[in-house]
Amino acid sequence: MSPLNGQVIGQAHYATRALLERATGPLGLSFGQVIALNALAAGPVERARLVHRITSTLKVDEPAVRTVIDALVDADLARVDGVVPHMRLTDTGHATQARVAEAVAGITARLYGDIAPAEADVAARVLTLITERANDELAGVA
């Protein structure tokens, strides 16, 4: 058994991400666009909040996220409404996000389906703690 460290966690992330990118590639979506579509699936989000959410999730700069969002608008997957700009999915965006959600559900079932719930709970708690610690260090809190 490998020790729990960043390399093991990273390998799991990149392997899972590769499966997701393979599944969403035919839709013409980048990983960042998938993240943005999923964020918008819950409903309209103020554009600035969406940018912050994606920059903090992916650890990328704002111009990169704005490019992702602009690509979603250009592809008619999302639109901007209101005086305080809110992003929302278009009908095409909802249909595309549903296909992404279906792909994610399949990947999740195949990769996590036979893991005992108690083990999955422990793994989730440990990974959440590691993420919080890393985010605190990035923010200069630690």
mmCIF file of N, CA, C and O in Angstrom, residues 20 23 38 95-110:
data_model
loop_
_atom_site.group_PDB
_atom_site.id
_atom_site.type_symbol
_atom_site.label_atom_id
_atom_site.label_comp_id
_atom_site.label_asym_id
_atom_site.label_seq_id
_atom_site.Cartn_x
_atom_site.Cartn_y
_atom_site.Cartn_z
ATOM 1 N N LEU A 20 -12.712 11.939 -17.063
ATOM 2 C CA LEU A 20 -13.711 12.979 -17.283
ATOM 3 C C LEU A 20 -13.464 13.699 -18.596
ATOM 4 O O LEU A 20 -14.394 13.927 -19.374
ATOM 5 N N ALA A 23 -14.553 11.665 -21.459
ATOM 6 C CA ALA A 23 -16.010 11.630 -21.579
ATOM 7 C C ALA A 23 -16.587 12.949 -22.090
ATOM 8 O O ALA A 23 -17.576 12.950 -22.817
ATOM 9 N N ASN A 38 -20.948 23.008 -14.041
ATOM 10 C CA ASN A 38 -21.449 22.404 -12.803
ATOM 11 C C ASN A 38 -21.802 23.469 -11.765
ATOM 12 O O ASN A 38 -22.793 23.340 -11.057
ATOM 13 N N ALA A 95 -28.725 21.241 -21.209
ATOM 14 C CA ALA A 95 -28.641 19.929 -21.854
ATOM 15 C C ALA A 95 -27.205 19.399 -21.823
ATOM 16 O O ALA A 95 -26.977 18.212 -21.554
ATOM 17 N N THR A 96 -26.246 20.272 -22.054
ATOM 18 C CA THR A 96 -24.844 19.873 -22.041
ATOM 19 C C THR A 96 -24.410 19.490 -20.634
ATOM 20 O O THR A 96 -23.742 18.476 -20.426
ATOM 21 N N GLN A 97 -24.812 20.280 -19.660
ATOM 22 C CA GLN A 97 -24.454 19.977 -18.278
ATOM 23 C C GLN A 97 -25.079 18.666 -17.838
ATOM 24 O O GLN A 97 -24.466 17.900 -17.090
ATOM 25 N N ALA A 98 -26.271 18.361 -18.303
ATOM 26 C CA ALA A 98 -26.904 17.079 -17.969
ATOM 27 C C ALA A 98 -26.075 15.922 -18.525
ATOM 28 O O ALA A 98 -25.921 14.887 -17.858
ATOM 29 N N ARG A 99 -25.514 16.091 -19.713
ATOM 30 C CA ARG A 99 -24.646 15.051 -20.286
ATOM 31 C C ARG A 99 -23.367 14.913 -19.470
ATOM 32 O O ARG A 99 -22.873 13.808 -19.255
ATOM 33 N N VAL A 100 -22.837 16.039 -18.998
ATOM 34 C CA VAL A 100 -21.655 16.002 -18.136
ATOM 35 C C VAL A 100 -21.988 15.273 -16.839
ATOM 36 O O VAL A 100 -21.232 14.402 -16.392
ATOM 37 N N ALA A 101 -23.114 15.610 -16.236
ATOM 38 C CA ALA A 101 -23.524 14.973 -14.975
ATOM 39 C C ALA A 101 -23.697 13.467 -15.162
ATOM 40 O O ALA A 101 -23.324 12.675 -14.289
ATOM 41 N N GLU A 102 -24.237 13.069 -16.296
ATOM 42 C CA GLU A 102 -24.395 11.643 -16.587
ATOM 43 C C GLU A 102 -23.027 10.962 -16.693
ATOM 44 O O GLU A 102 -22.827 9.866 -16.155
ATOM 45 N N ALA A 103 -22.091 11.616 -17.361
ATOM 46 C CA ALA A 103 -20.736 11.056 -17.480
ATOM 47 C C ALA A 103 -20.077 10.948 -16.110
ATOM 48 O O ALA A 103 -19.456 9.933 -15.788
ATOM 49 N N VAL A 104 -20.214 11.989 -15.288
ATOM 50 C CA VAL A 104 -19.632 11.986 -13.949
ATOM 51 C C VAL A 104 -20.254 10.871 -13.107
ATOM 52 O O VAL A 104 -19.549 10.156 -12.387
ATOM 53 N N ALA A 105 -21.559 10.694 -13.210
ATOM 54 C CA ALA A 105 -22.230 9.641 -12.440
ATOM 55 C C ALA A 105 -21.691 8.266 -12.827
ATOM 56 O O ALA A 105 -21.459 7.412 -11.955
ATOM 57 N N GLY A 106 -21.465 8.057 -14.103
ATOM 58 C CA GLY A 106 -20.921 6.785 -14.548
ATOM 59 C C GLY A 106 -19.510 6.549 -14.038
ATOM 60 O O GLY A 106 -19.179 5.452 -13.553
ATOM 61 N N ILE A 107 -18.674 7.573 -14.140
ATOM 62 C CA ILE A 107 -17.296 7.473 -13.644
ATOM 63 C C ILE A 107 -17.296 7.221 -12.142
ATOM 64 O O ILE A 107 -16.573 6.357 -11.639
ATOM 65 N N THR A 108 -18.123 7.947 -11.427
ATOM 66 C CA THR A 108 -18.211 7.795 -9.972
ATOM 67 C C THR A 108 -18.640 6.382 -9.598
ATOM 68 O O THR A 108 -18.048 5.771 -8.704
ATOM 69 N N ALA A 109 -19.626 5.867 -10.282
ATOM 70 C CA ALA A 109 -20.102 4.515 -9.984
ATOM 71 C C ALA A 109 -19.001 3.479 -10.229
ATOM 72 O O ALA A 109 -18.802 2.574 -9.411
ATOM 73 N N ARG A 110 -18.284 3.645 -11.341
ATOM 74 C CA ARG A 110 -17.234 2.669 -11.658
ATOM 75 C C ARG A 110 -16.058 2.752 -10.696
ATOM 76 O O ARG A 110 -15.502 1.732 -10.300
#
